[in-house]
Amino acid sequence: MSALCRLLLVACFLISASFAFSQNSSLHGIDLGDLDRTAQPCDDFYQFANGTWRANNPIPASMARWSRRWQAGESAKDRLREILEAAAADKNAAKGSTEQIIGDYYGACMDESRVNARGMEPVKPWFAKIDSARDIASLQEVMAELHDILVQVPFGMGSQPDAHKPAWVLADIGASGLSLPDRDYYLKPEARFKEARDKYVAHVAAMLKLAGWDQKSAAAGAQTIMTMETKLAEASLDNVALRDPSATDHNTTFAQLQAMAPHVDWASYFKHKQLPNDVDMNVDQPKFMQEVDRQMQQVSLADWKVYLKWQLLNSVASSLSAPFVEEDFAFNGKYLAGISEMKPRWKRCAESSDQLLGEALGKKYVEKYFPPEAKARMQEMVRNLLAAMRDDILTRPWMSEDTKEKAMAKIATFNPKIGYPDKWKDYSHVEIRRDAFFEDMIAGRKFVESDDRALIGKPVDRGRWGMTPPTSDAYYNPLMNEIVFPAGILQPPAFDLNALDAVNYGAIGVVIGHEISHGFDDQGAQFDFLGRLRNWWTEADLKNFQARGACVADQFDHYFIEKDIHHNGKLVLGESIGDLGGARVAFLAYQKSLEGKPRPADVDGFTPEQQFFIAWGQFRGDEIRPEAARLMVQSDPHPIAKYRVIGPLSNLPEFQKAWSCKADAAMVRAEAKRCEVW
Ligand SMILES: [Zn+2]
């Protein structure tokens, strides 16, 4: 997910997907029993809004984070299971039908004894291909084939609208090839990163041993891989630099690409990808490509083979037999995220079906679980939020008329997508068999890759979605100026047709506002109304806007998760501007929706305004394992949930007023430190 968000410059809302649905949402949508009434809303609103729920609901062994929302999301996977089991049981499904494809994929995945009996066998033909390479040129041919199955190392190619003419899709060559969460894990001197490196080398060696290496060669292979990846890490941009769209903006010609990395046979690579050499392209990180080139020249063929075998193994481990699945989980789940137990197999198979066959499964999902009324209600809310954002921008005293006019043009071209795509992808030619899970997974990956590659060198297709319909997430794509809300997030506790308006505005309303605000965060604000990476701000306005962003970055720099570990304000800046703008604009939209109507009733003494903020605290707040919190603070552009509640609300005068907080309360930032962007 995060790789996709980074590659496509997509500002996602959440760290990872789950499904938000609650079977027992209350009449009004606020769960009063979740409140910790011993906490004061003006002291710690996160604790007040959901403290009792967290105390009564410890994080399950198979999860890194937990809240009513994550809980609902996990149980909603029962819906996918039901669809998949019904499809798997349908013996009369025609070949190539949706039922056959998702049913056989799930059925083959669930056939654990067959998967276990096959052990390493399905990977062997791929290892043989790698072994057959006689020189670096033929190794690169195998590398291109690995790219076709989404093992896109050490670089990858995908489609992306051209940042300078976004109606046109170019080939984007991105950096990858690292297996630890990001470059800093390879390079930072702190003990925890050093420990992660040691554990990683041991993990690689353990996986190679499972794949048939002896002890000594597995240990040596792991060191080789670590050396190659560390060099690639040194040449990679860090997480903060990657957030700057200009840092990855390099329109490149074929001749320039050849000059950048002369030891890659680009003509053969493009031929393999069925792309002409003169196709428009962008290279995200030229310095990284130079390092790839250096390694092509200087690293031995034998070491390259070890590297590619590891990358393949690492990428497909969860589709192999139990020993591989367990070793993979022990490092990536247990060690890095603190999760002690794997999810049950059916859930992993449902997730895998969604990842590779998402619109086939998603079509079935929305037929059953996404009523047209939900779409209509969301369309109305999005309209109201966009209107509130328009009003908000027009009343910003620090912004000139000229810049406001440009911002209005951008608001006018926002393209909201709700629920599911109008046109579904065609999976009918994807070869899926009941008795060959590994090959099915490969076929699914090939579909994903070729479906994306087919877009390159053509006008942009505005109907395409970057997330599957059952995904409980949302995104803004600055190149398309679109905000996208899959059906999976349009469920309680985010969204509920039966809930009070205060609750819908406080939960999904803030999510909508968050995505709209991404169009005007430190990243999105660099793209104009047509999605072009082009400055549309006056110099003074831009300076003022950047100073306002610096206030938010400084605020989050001071949020510690442990004694010596705090958020990186610049890393979480876009998401935090999104939350701050989202909360404010959703509140304004809610206020506006009340105009001319009788004032809604209090709920258990809580005013409508208080209900709005409780809804955000309950939807957004979750409990997180310390390991997962460390991982997030290091690598994720989203702050941990506690500070997504406390951070934005403590800047809002509307929050202070709603709860009658004193000026020196913890939830009220001092006037001089208060941040305001939108
Ligand atoms: Zn976001």
XYZ file of C-alpha atoms and ligand atoms in Angstrom:
679
model
C 0.000 0.000 0.000
C 2.525 2.572 1.006
C 4.609 1.713 -2.056
C 1.586 2.327 -4.250
C 0.850 5.597 -2.491
C 4.429 6.702 -2.999
C 4.705 5.528 -6.591
C 1.481 7.135 -7.695
C 1.972 10.245 -5.557
C -1.270 9.248 -3.965
C -2.011 10.606 -0.530
C -3.725 7.755 1.192
C -5.805 8.162 4.265
C -4.748 5.155 6.318
C -1.732 2.960 6.699
C -3.383 -0.217 5.493
C -6.651 -1.603 4.415
C -9.347 -3.122 6.512
C -13.098 -3.002 6.405
C -15.216 -0.699 8.489
C -18.532 -2.197 9.333
C -20.344 -2.589 12.585
C -23.202 -5.028 13.024
C -24.518 -3.270 16.086
C -24.234 0.424 15.449
C -26.397 2.285 17.871
C -29.327 4.431 16.809
C -27.474 7.706 16.851
C -23.989 6.437 16.062
C -22.176 7.522 19.218
C -21.105 4.803 21.606
C -21.478 6.415 25.002
C -20.079 3.312 26.693
C -16.762 3.894 24.924
C -16.199 7.201 26.683
C -13.837 7.392 29.631
C -15.713 9.865 31.762
C -12.923 9.972 34.318
C -10.813 11.760 31.685
C -11.459 15.409 30.949
C -12.191 16.239 27.313
C -10.112 19.421 27.631
C -7.125 17.483 29.052
C -6.926 14.382 26.866
C -9.683 14.099 24.329
C -8.325 10.835 22.932
C -8.688 9.151 26.319
C -12.084 10.751 26.915
C -13.538 9.731 23.540
C -12.534 6.069 23.483
C -10.594 5.201 26.660
C -13.144 2.768 28.079
C -13.441 0.933 24.791
C -9.683 0.484 24.611
C -9.485 -0.666 28.233
C -12.126 -3.314 27.584
C -10.834 -4.420 24.199
C -7.146 -5.326 24.213
C -5.434 -5.635 20.827
C -5.970 -9.188 19.529
C -2.845 -11.299 18.993
C -3.155 -11.104 15.198
C -3.444 -7.312 14.975
C -1.025 -4.379 15.251
C -3.737 -1.797 15.965
C -7.215 -1.996 17.361
C -10.329 0.141 17.668
C -14.047 -0.317 17.108
C -13.307 0.516 13.519
C -10.530 -2.089 13.100
C -12.746 -4.583 14.915
C -15.638 -3.914 12.565
C -13.228 -4.079 9.653
C -11.919 -7.500 10.573
C -15.372 -8.937 11.111
C -16.453 -7.453 7.774
C -14.034 -9.829 6.095
C -16.682 -12.418 6.899
C -18.605 -10.817 4.030
C -15.764 -11.481 1.627
C -15.484 -15.001 2.962
C -19.159 -15.604 2.342
C -18.885 -14.386 -1.266
C -15.714 -16.394 -1.875
C -17.009 -19.595 -0.298
C -20.217 -19.402 -2.308
C -18.188 -18.925 -5.495
C -15.845 -21.786 -4.558
C -18.814 -24.091 -3.940
C -20.364 -23.316 -7.340
C -19.386 -26.330 -9.404
C -21.196 -25.085 -12.509
C -19.432 -21.745 -12.845
C -18.391 -21.173 -16.459
C -14.683 -20.908 -17.182
C -13.670 -17.260 -17.123
C -16.743 -16.170 -15.148
C -16.274 -14.048 -12.028
C -17.499 -16.961 -9.887
C -14.979 -19.365 -11.418
C -12.083 -16.961 -11.092
C -12.596 -15.823 -7.505
C -13.967 -19.206 -6.411
C -11.057 -21.242 -7.761
C -8.508 -18.716 -6.548
C -9.892 -18.827 -3.026
C -10.415 -22.590 -3.168
C -6.823 -23.197 -4.272
C -5.527 -20.835 -1.593
C -7.540 -22.657 1.064
C -6.131 -26.028 -0.007
C -3.349 -25.743 2.546
C -2.331 -29.389 2.465
C -1.625 -29.188 -1.261
C 0.279 -25.922 -0.828
C 2.330 -27.511 1.971
C 2.947 -30.707 0.038
C 4.360 -28.710 -2.880
C 6.854 -26.934 -0.603
C 9.540 -25.166 -2.661
C 8.558 -26.860 -5.912
C 6.558 -23.976 -7.495
C 9.523 -21.589 -7.130
C 11.999 -23.988 -8.723
C 11.248 -23.095 -12.369
C 11.919 -19.455 -11.463
C 15.158 -20.314 -9.705
C 16.153 -22.324 -12.777
C 15.528 -19.277 -14.971
C 17.752 -17.158 -12.720
C 20.436 -19.868 -12.710
C 20.340 -20.118 -16.492
C 21.603 -16.543 -16.918
C 25.048 -16.734 -18.557
C 25.922 -13.081 -18.183
C 24.525 -9.803 -16.929
C 22.609 -9.257 -20.192
C 20.715 -12.539 -19.875
C 20.242 -11.908 -16.164
C 18.489 -8.674 -17.106
C 16.089 -10.658 -19.287
C 15.128 -12.730 -16.253
C 14.851 -9.515 -14.233
C 12.321 -8.160 -16.745
C 10.313 -11.367 -16.351
C 10.381 -10.941 -12.589
C 9.050 -7.414 -13.090
C 6.063 -8.961 -14.894
C 5.142 -10.824 -11.694
C 5.551 -7.718 -9.522
C 8.992 -8.611 -8.226
C 10.079 -5.163 -9.368
C 13.698 -5.046 -8.240
C 16.010 -3.266 -8.036
C 13.862 -0.806 -9.998
C 10.353 -1.079 -11.369
C 8.203 0.398 -14.095
C 4.585 1.472 -13.850
C 2.107 3.849 -15.393
C 1.647 7.390 -14.145
C 0.070 10.553 -15.532
C 2.751 12.964 -16.732
C 3.146 15.639 -14.062
C 3.490 18.264 -16.804
C 0.630 17.091 -19.035
C -1.481 14.900 -16.748
C -3.996 13.973 -19.429
C -1.249 11.719 -20.802
C 0.177 8.549 -19.197
C 3.913 7.943 -19.188
C 6.174 5.118 -18.049
C 7.456 5.817 -14.557
C 10.696 4.130 -13.515
C 10.854 3.934 -9.741
C 13.421 2.832 -7.176
C 12.813 -0.299 -5.120
C 14.849 -3.341 -4.243
C 15.038 -2.847 -0.461
C 13.404 -5.335 1.889
C 13.591 -3.507 5.217
C 10.818 -0.896 5.666
C 12.876 2.041 4.369
C 16.389 3.322 3.683
C 17.025 4.533 7.239
C 16.836 0.967 8.558
C 20.003 0.227 6.579
C 21.878 3.371 7.492
C 20.943 4.830 10.867
C 23.366 4.193 13.736
C 20.814 3.873 16.578
C 20.753 0.521 18.394
C 17.215 -0.333 17.305
C 18.131 -0.024 13.624
C 21.311 -2.008 14.129
C 19.285 -4.726 15.841
C 16.808 -4.720 12.922
C 19.715 -5.184 10.499
C 21.100 -8.131 12.462
C 17.677 -9.740 12.682
C 17.155 -9.108 8.979
C 20.386 -10.846 7.983
C 19.427 -13.818 10.170
C 15.968 -13.867 8.602
C 17.355 -13.829 5.049
C 19.709 -16.687 5.944
C 16.804 -18.660 7.465
C 14.742 -18.217 4.300
C 17.633 -19.244 2.052
C 18.134 -22.339 4.177
C 14.472 -23.226 3.772
C 15.012 -22.857 0.039
C 17.802 -25.437 0.110
C 21.007 -23.483 0.802
C 23.401 -25.032 3.324
C 24.190 -23.140 6.525
C 27.418 -21.603 5.256
C 26.201 -20.470 1.853
C 22.946 -19.160 3.357
C 24.925 -17.001 5.799
C 27.210 -15.759 3.026
C 24.233 -15.117 0.725
C 22.497 -13.058 3.416
C 25.616 -10.879 3.776
C 25.813 -10.382 0.016
C 22.179 -9.278 -0.061
C 22.720 -6.922 2.859
C 25.713 -5.340 1.125
C 23.867 -4.826 -2.158
C 20.755 -3.443 -0.465
C 22.770 -1.112 1.761
C 24.399 0.423 -1.306
C 20.980 0.819 -2.930
C 19.711 2.413 0.301
C 22.569 4.918 0.268
C 21.530 5.975 -3.221
C 17.819 6.229 -2.318
C 15.918 9.327 -1.238
C 14.628 9.240 2.331
C 10.940 9.312 3.301
C 10.846 13.061 3.709
C 12.558 13.800 0.381
C 10.166 11.383 -1.349
C 7.255 13.574 -0.292
C 8.556 16.415 -2.458
C 7.036 15.962 -5.935
C 9.879 17.867 -7.618
C 12.437 15.483 -6.120
C 11.049 12.641 -8.243
C 10.153 14.717 -11.296
C 12.578 13.869 -14.104
C 11.137 13.582 -17.582
C 13.724 11.509 -19.395
C 14.365 10.484 -22.979
C 15.539 7.027 -23.969
C 18.994 8.408 -24.776
C 19.179 10.073 -21.362
C 18.136 6.822 -19.693
C 20.847 4.955 -21.544
C 23.391 7.546 -20.468
C 22.148 7.331 -16.862
C 22.492 3.547 -16.670
C 24.508 2.302 -19.672
C 24.958 -1.216 -18.249
C 21.246 -1.932 -18.440
C 20.112 -3.101 -21.869
C 17.175 -0.734 -22.103
C 16.320 -1.602 -25.694
C 15.729 -5.231 -24.682
C 13.868 -4.151 -21.554
C 11.468 -1.915 -23.477
C 10.990 -4.605 -26.092
C 10.102 -7.072 -23.358
C 7.617 -4.561 -21.966
C 6.194 -4.060 -25.477
C 6.873 -0.347 -25.295
C 8.530 1.802 -27.971
C 11.847 3.388 -27.037
C 10.423 6.853 -27.583
C 7.626 6.394 -25.046
C 7.312 9.327 -22.624
C 8.933 8.476 -19.334
C 9.925 9.760 -15.931
C 12.759 8.484 -13.776
C 11.963 9.043 -10.094
C 15.500 8.781 -8.735
C 18.345 9.168 -11.252
C 20.972 8.774 -8.519
C 19.487 5.420 -7.584
C 19.583 4.300 -11.223
C 23.255 5.218 -11.340
C 23.863 2.938 -8.367
C 21.927 0.143 -10.099
C 24.194 0.690 -13.068
C 27.307 0.549 -10.906
C 26.173 -2.743 -9.420
C 25.373 -4.133 -12.871
C 28.953 -3.380 -13.755
C 30.731 -4.338 -10.540
C 28.669 -6.963 -8.692
C 29.327 -10.508 -9.836
C 26.744 -12.520 -11.761
C 26.687 -15.035 -8.891
C 25.830 -12.322 -6.358
C 23.111 -10.909 -8.603
C 21.580 -14.379 -8.788
C 21.505 -14.612 -4.996
C 19.906 -11.174 -4.782
C 17.172 -11.960 -7.324
C 16.411 -15.330 -5.719
C 16.027 -13.669 -2.344
C 13.800 -10.914 -3.732
C 11.590 -13.486 -5.440
C 11.403 -15.651 -2.339
C 10.651 -12.669 -0.126
C 7.916 -11.488 -2.459
C 6.088 -14.834 -2.714
C 6.812 -16.281 0.743
C 3.241 -15.913 1.964
C 2.018 -18.076 -0.947
C 4.404 -20.951 -0.216
C 4.327 -23.799 2.299
C 4.020 -23.304 6.056
C 7.747 -23.015 6.925
C 8.147 -20.054 4.521
C 4.928 -18.416 5.677
C 6.002 -18.769 9.304
C 9.530 -17.446 8.825
C 8.205 -14.500 6.827
C 5.687 -13.725 9.558
C 8.263 -14.131 12.329
C 10.293 -11.249 10.915
C 7.780 -8.935 9.238
C 4.803 -9.511 11.549
C 6.245 -10.518 14.904
C 9.528 -8.691 15.035
C 8.815 -5.524 13.060
C 5.154 -4.955 14.025
C 4.876 -6.819 17.355
C 2.022 -9.050 16.148
C 2.156 -12.414 17.916
C -0.232 -14.494 15.866
C -0.973 -14.910 12.164
C -4.475 -14.248 10.896
C -6.457 -17.418 10.080
C -5.804 -18.789 6.615
C -9.264 -17.958 5.252
C -8.694 -14.297 6.088
C -5.293 -14.250 4.425
C -6.827 -15.910 1.355
C -9.650 -13.340 1.280
C -7.095 -10.517 1.504
C -5.011 -12.048 -1.275
C -8.126 -12.398 -3.479
C -8.868 -8.706 -2.905
C -5.309 -7.674 -3.735
C -5.054 -9.521 -7.040
C -8.647 -9.912 -8.231
C -10.055 -6.843 -6.476
C -12.610 -5.670 -8.991
C -13.943 -9.190 -9.602
C -14.499 -9.714 -5.887
C -15.458 -6.055 -5.469
C -18.230 -6.286 -8.046
C -19.851 -9.056 -6.020
C -19.261 -7.090 -2.827
C -21.005 -3.907 -3.933
C -23.939 -5.810 -5.468
C -24.625 -7.171 -2.006
C -23.421 -4.559 0.413
C -23.460 -1.084 -1.108
C -26.978 0.377 -1.426
C -27.593 3.228 -3.913
C -28.847 5.403 -1.022
C -25.367 5.280 0.490
C -23.888 6.648 -2.736
C -26.493 9.422 -2.923
C -25.884 10.462 0.695
C -22.118 10.501 0.137
C -22.477 12.592 -3.007
C -24.438 15.139 -1.002
C -21.830 15.195 1.774
C -18.964 15.599 -0.692
C -20.825 18.528 -2.312
C -21.296 20.145 1.099
C -17.660 19.608 2.066
C -16.405 21.075 -1.217
C -18.701 24.087 -0.686
C -17.340 24.505 2.855
C -13.766 24.317 1.572
C -14.595 26.965 -1.032
C -16.068 29.281 1.633
C -13.120 28.599 3.906
C -10.499 29.477 1.296
C -12.359 32.625 0.263
C -12.305 33.874 3.841
C -8.592 33.193 4.516
C -7.264 36.650 5.367
C -3.672 35.723 4.504
C -4.366 34.705 0.917
C -4.448 37.161 -2.009
C -7.374 37.384 -4.428
C -5.163 36.124 -7.209
C -4.232 32.898 -5.403
C -7.806 32.468 -4.190
C -9.005 32.571 -7.783
C -6.584 29.780 -8.717
C -7.684 27.758 -5.691
C -11.318 28.157 -6.747
C -10.426 26.790 -10.176
C -8.889 23.778 -8.459
C -11.959 23.218 -6.261
C -14.103 23.387 -9.414
C -12.214 20.544 -11.109
C -12.175 18.162 -8.106
C -13.427 14.780 -9.263
C -15.101 12.729 -6.504
C -15.444 8.958 -6.987
C -17.710 7.066 -4.632
C -18.231 3.360 -3.991
C -16.961 1.553 -7.085
C -15.882 2.164 -10.694
C -18.476 2.668 -13.431
C -16.572 0.285 -15.685
C -15.206 -2.974 -14.299
C -11.950 -4.636 -15.261
C -12.262 -7.760 -17.375
C -10.665 -10.792 -15.710
C -12.167 -13.402 -18.047
C -8.822 -14.357 -19.605
C -6.996 -14.807 -16.273
C -6.111 -18.495 -15.991
C -7.085 -19.666 -12.492
C -7.082 -23.360 -11.498
C -8.351 -25.024 -8.356
C -5.244 -27.157 -7.921
C -2.380 -24.676 -8.372
C -2.410 -21.798 -5.910
C 1.116 -20.563 -6.611
C 0.492 -20.404 -10.362
C -2.852 -18.674 -9.719
C -1.090 -16.058 -7.636
C 1.431 -15.554 -10.463
C -1.430 -15.251 -12.991
C -3.100 -12.654 -10.748
C 0.126 -10.678 -10.514
C 0.640 -10.802 -14.267
C -2.859 -9.438 -14.708
C -2.170 -6.533 -12.325
C 1.103 -5.694 -14.080
C -0.162 -5.909 -17.661
C -3.384 -4.088 -16.799
C -1.246 -1.200 -15.533
C 1.338 -1.333 -18.303
C -1.397 -1.191 -20.965
C -2.094 2.404 -19.910
C 1.364 3.706 -20.792
C 1.670 5.987 -23.806
C -2.062 6.732 -23.981
C -4.497 9.413 -22.841
C -5.371 9.037 -19.154
C -8.455 6.929 -18.337
C -10.295 8.944 -15.693
C -12.568 6.033 -14.825
C -9.855 3.888 -13.267
C -9.558 3.332 -9.551
C -6.390 2.949 -7.489
C -8.125 1.000 -4.720
C -10.507 -1.966 -4.765
C -14.160 -1.449 -3.789
C -14.013 -3.407 -0.487
C -11.011 -1.344 0.729
C -11.617 0.623 3.910
C -9.536 3.602 2.903
C -9.695 6.716 0.730
C -7.216 8.701 -1.339
C -6.476 11.920 -3.150
C -4.486 11.810 -6.373
C -3.035 15.239 -7.198
C -2.315 14.345 -10.842
C -5.997 13.572 -11.413
C -7.291 16.032 -8.788
C -9.612 13.265 -7.628
C -10.873 12.139 -4.236
C -11.834 8.499 -4.030
C -13.972 6.712 -1.412
C -14.350 2.947 -1.943
C -17.505 1.200 -0.694
C -15.427 -0.474 2.041
C -15.035 2.753 4.022
C -18.663 3.782 3.614
C -19.819 1.657 6.539
C -20.249 2.250 10.259
C -18.518 3.581 12.237
C -17.242 5.880 9.453
C -20.557 6.291 7.708
C -24.042 5.199 8.658
C -27.275 6.095 6.885
C -29.063 5.803 10.244
C -26.660 7.891 12.287
C -27.036 11.488 13.354
C -25.623 14.083 10.974
C -23.183 15.146 13.699
C -21.716 11.650 13.646
C -21.486 11.316 9.876
C -19.893 14.741 9.574
C -17.526 13.963 12.485
C -16.374 10.645 10.991
C -16.649 10.273 7.179
C -17.105 14.056 6.886
C -13.642 14.614 8.325
C -12.293 11.901 6.024
C -13.803 13.720 3.022
C -12.405 17.020 4.301
C -9.044 15.337 4.836
C -8.903 14.150 1.208
C -10.002 17.560 -0.110
C -7.348 19.217 2.081
C -4.718 16.953 0.503
C -5.328 18.997 -2.633
C -4.039 21.931 -0.600
C -1.404 20.327 1.618
C 2.346 20.908 1.205
C 2.380 18.348 -1.634
C -1.033 18.794 -3.276
C -0.705 22.581 -3.321
C 2.102 22.191 -5.860
C -0.347 20.798 -8.436
C -2.732 23.090 -10.301
C -6.366 22.683 -11.336
C -5.375 20.378 -14.204
C -3.092 18.247 -12.052
C 0.069 19.850 -13.423
C 3.093 20.203 -11.181
C 3.179 23.976 -11.545
C 3.268 26.840 -9.065
C -0.012 28.765 -8.980
C 0.740 30.756 -5.819
C 1.988 34.320 -5.503
C 5.332 34.451 -3.787
C 3.968 36.055 -0.620
C 1.057 33.615 -0.328
C 3.339 30.634 -0.823
C 5.669 31.881 1.884
C 2.766 32.365 4.253
C 1.371 28.913 3.439
C 4.765 27.301 4.033
C 5.113 29.063 7.391
C 1.708 27.697 8.388
C 2.858 24.217 7.391
C 6.050 24.681 9.421
C 3.857 25.329 12.475
C 2.146 21.936 11.985
C 5.464 20.159 11.385
C 6.854 21.670 14.585
C 3.752 20.597 16.511
C 4.200 16.969 15.464
C 7.958 17.007 16.036
C 7.020 17.367 19.709
C 4.755 14.313 19.894
C 6.831 11.550 21.483
C 5.855 7.889 21.447
C 8.779 6.883 23.683
C 11.409 8.749 25.656
C 13.671 9.322 22.659
C 11.363 8.603 19.712
C 9.109 11.308 18.347
C 7.169 11.938 15.169
C 8.977 13.448 12.215
C 6.953 16.591 11.541
C 8.072 16.891 7.925
C 7.176 13.263 7.230
C 3.632 13.579 8.601
C 3.037 17.135 7.397
C 0.710 16.349 4.487
C -1.468 14.009 6.537
C -1.566 16.439 9.436
C -2.580 19.364 7.238
C -5.208 16.957 5.874
C -6.520 16.189 9.368
C -6.456 19.805 10.528
C -8.169 21.080 7.383
C -10.495 18.088 7.305
C -11.720 18.546 10.876
C -12.296 22.273 10.430
C -13.982 22.098 7.036
C -16.203 19.186 8.108
C -17.212 21.163 11.202
C -18.071 24.193 9.035
C -20.043 21.974 6.644
C -21.944 20.489 9.571
C -22.746 23.937 10.941
C -23.940 25.018 7.537
C -26.147 21.934 7.186
C -27.966 22.999 10.363
C -28.903 26.435 9.032
C -32.642 26.999 8.805
C -33.434 23.781 10.650
C -34.462 23.196 14.272
C -31.371 22.598 16.396
C -30.713 18.845 16.859
C -31.212 17.425 20.337
C -28.411 16.867 22.816
C -27.414 13.218 23.367
C -26.911 12.359 27.022
C -26.053 15.987 27.663
C -23.644 16.282 24.726
C -24.392 19.091 22.296
C -24.411 18.475 18.524
C -20.989 20.166 18.318
C -19.635 17.874 21.049
C -21.133 14.853 19.261
C -19.211 15.838 16.125
C -15.886 15.789 17.951
C -16.693 12.584 19.863
C -17.416 10.927 16.512
C -13.941 11.860 15.251
C -12.291 10.685 18.472
C -14.108 7.359 18.314
C -13.627 6.765 14.599
C -10.012 7.886 14.457
C -8.551 6.802 17.786
C -7.005 3.358 18.078
C -4.613 1.468 20.291
C -1.319 0.417 18.744
C 1.471 -1.988 19.695
C 4.760 -0.256 20.598
C 6.633 -2.046 17.785
C 4.037 -0.933 15.250
C 4.151 2.626 16.613
C 7.944 2.719 16.137
C 7.556 1.406 12.614
C 4.894 4.014 11.798
C 6.786 6.948 13.242
C 9.814 5.956 11.199
C 8.210 5.052 7.887
C 4.601 6.159 7.659
C 3.460 9.621 6.556
C 0.478 9.234 8.911
C 0.900 10.093 12.601
C -0.254 7.453 15.065
C -3.985 7.681 15.762
C -3.741 9.244 19.222
C -2.146 12.333 17.715
C -4.537 12.406 14.787
C -7.156 13.070 17.456
C -5.214 15.351 19.784
C -3.138 17.170 17.148
C -5.768 18.785 14.942
C -8.411 19.304 17.640
C -6.035 21.165 19.948
C -5.567 23.750 17.172
C -9.265 24.362 16.625
C -11.032 27.275 18.350
C -14.250 25.434 17.440
C -13.178 22.523 19.660
C -12.261 24.823 22.551
C -15.628 26.537 22.285
C -17.633 23.305 21.981
C -16.134 21.946 25.214
C -15.711 25.300 27.009
C -12.021 24.547 27.539
C -9.950 27.073 29.452
C -7.171 28.818 27.551
C -4.485 26.901 29.477
C -6.040 23.433 29.002
C -3.858 20.714 27.459
C -6.242 20.386 24.497
C -5.877 24.086 23.718
C -2.625 25.133 22.123
C -1.455 28.545 23.249
C -2.458 31.353 20.903
C 1.138 31.897 19.764
C 1.610 28.196 18.945
C -1.763 27.520 17.410
C -1.561 26.286 13.827
C -4.080 27.210 11.182
C -3.805 26.287 7.544
C -7.363 25.730 6.279
Zn -4.278 11.326 3.908
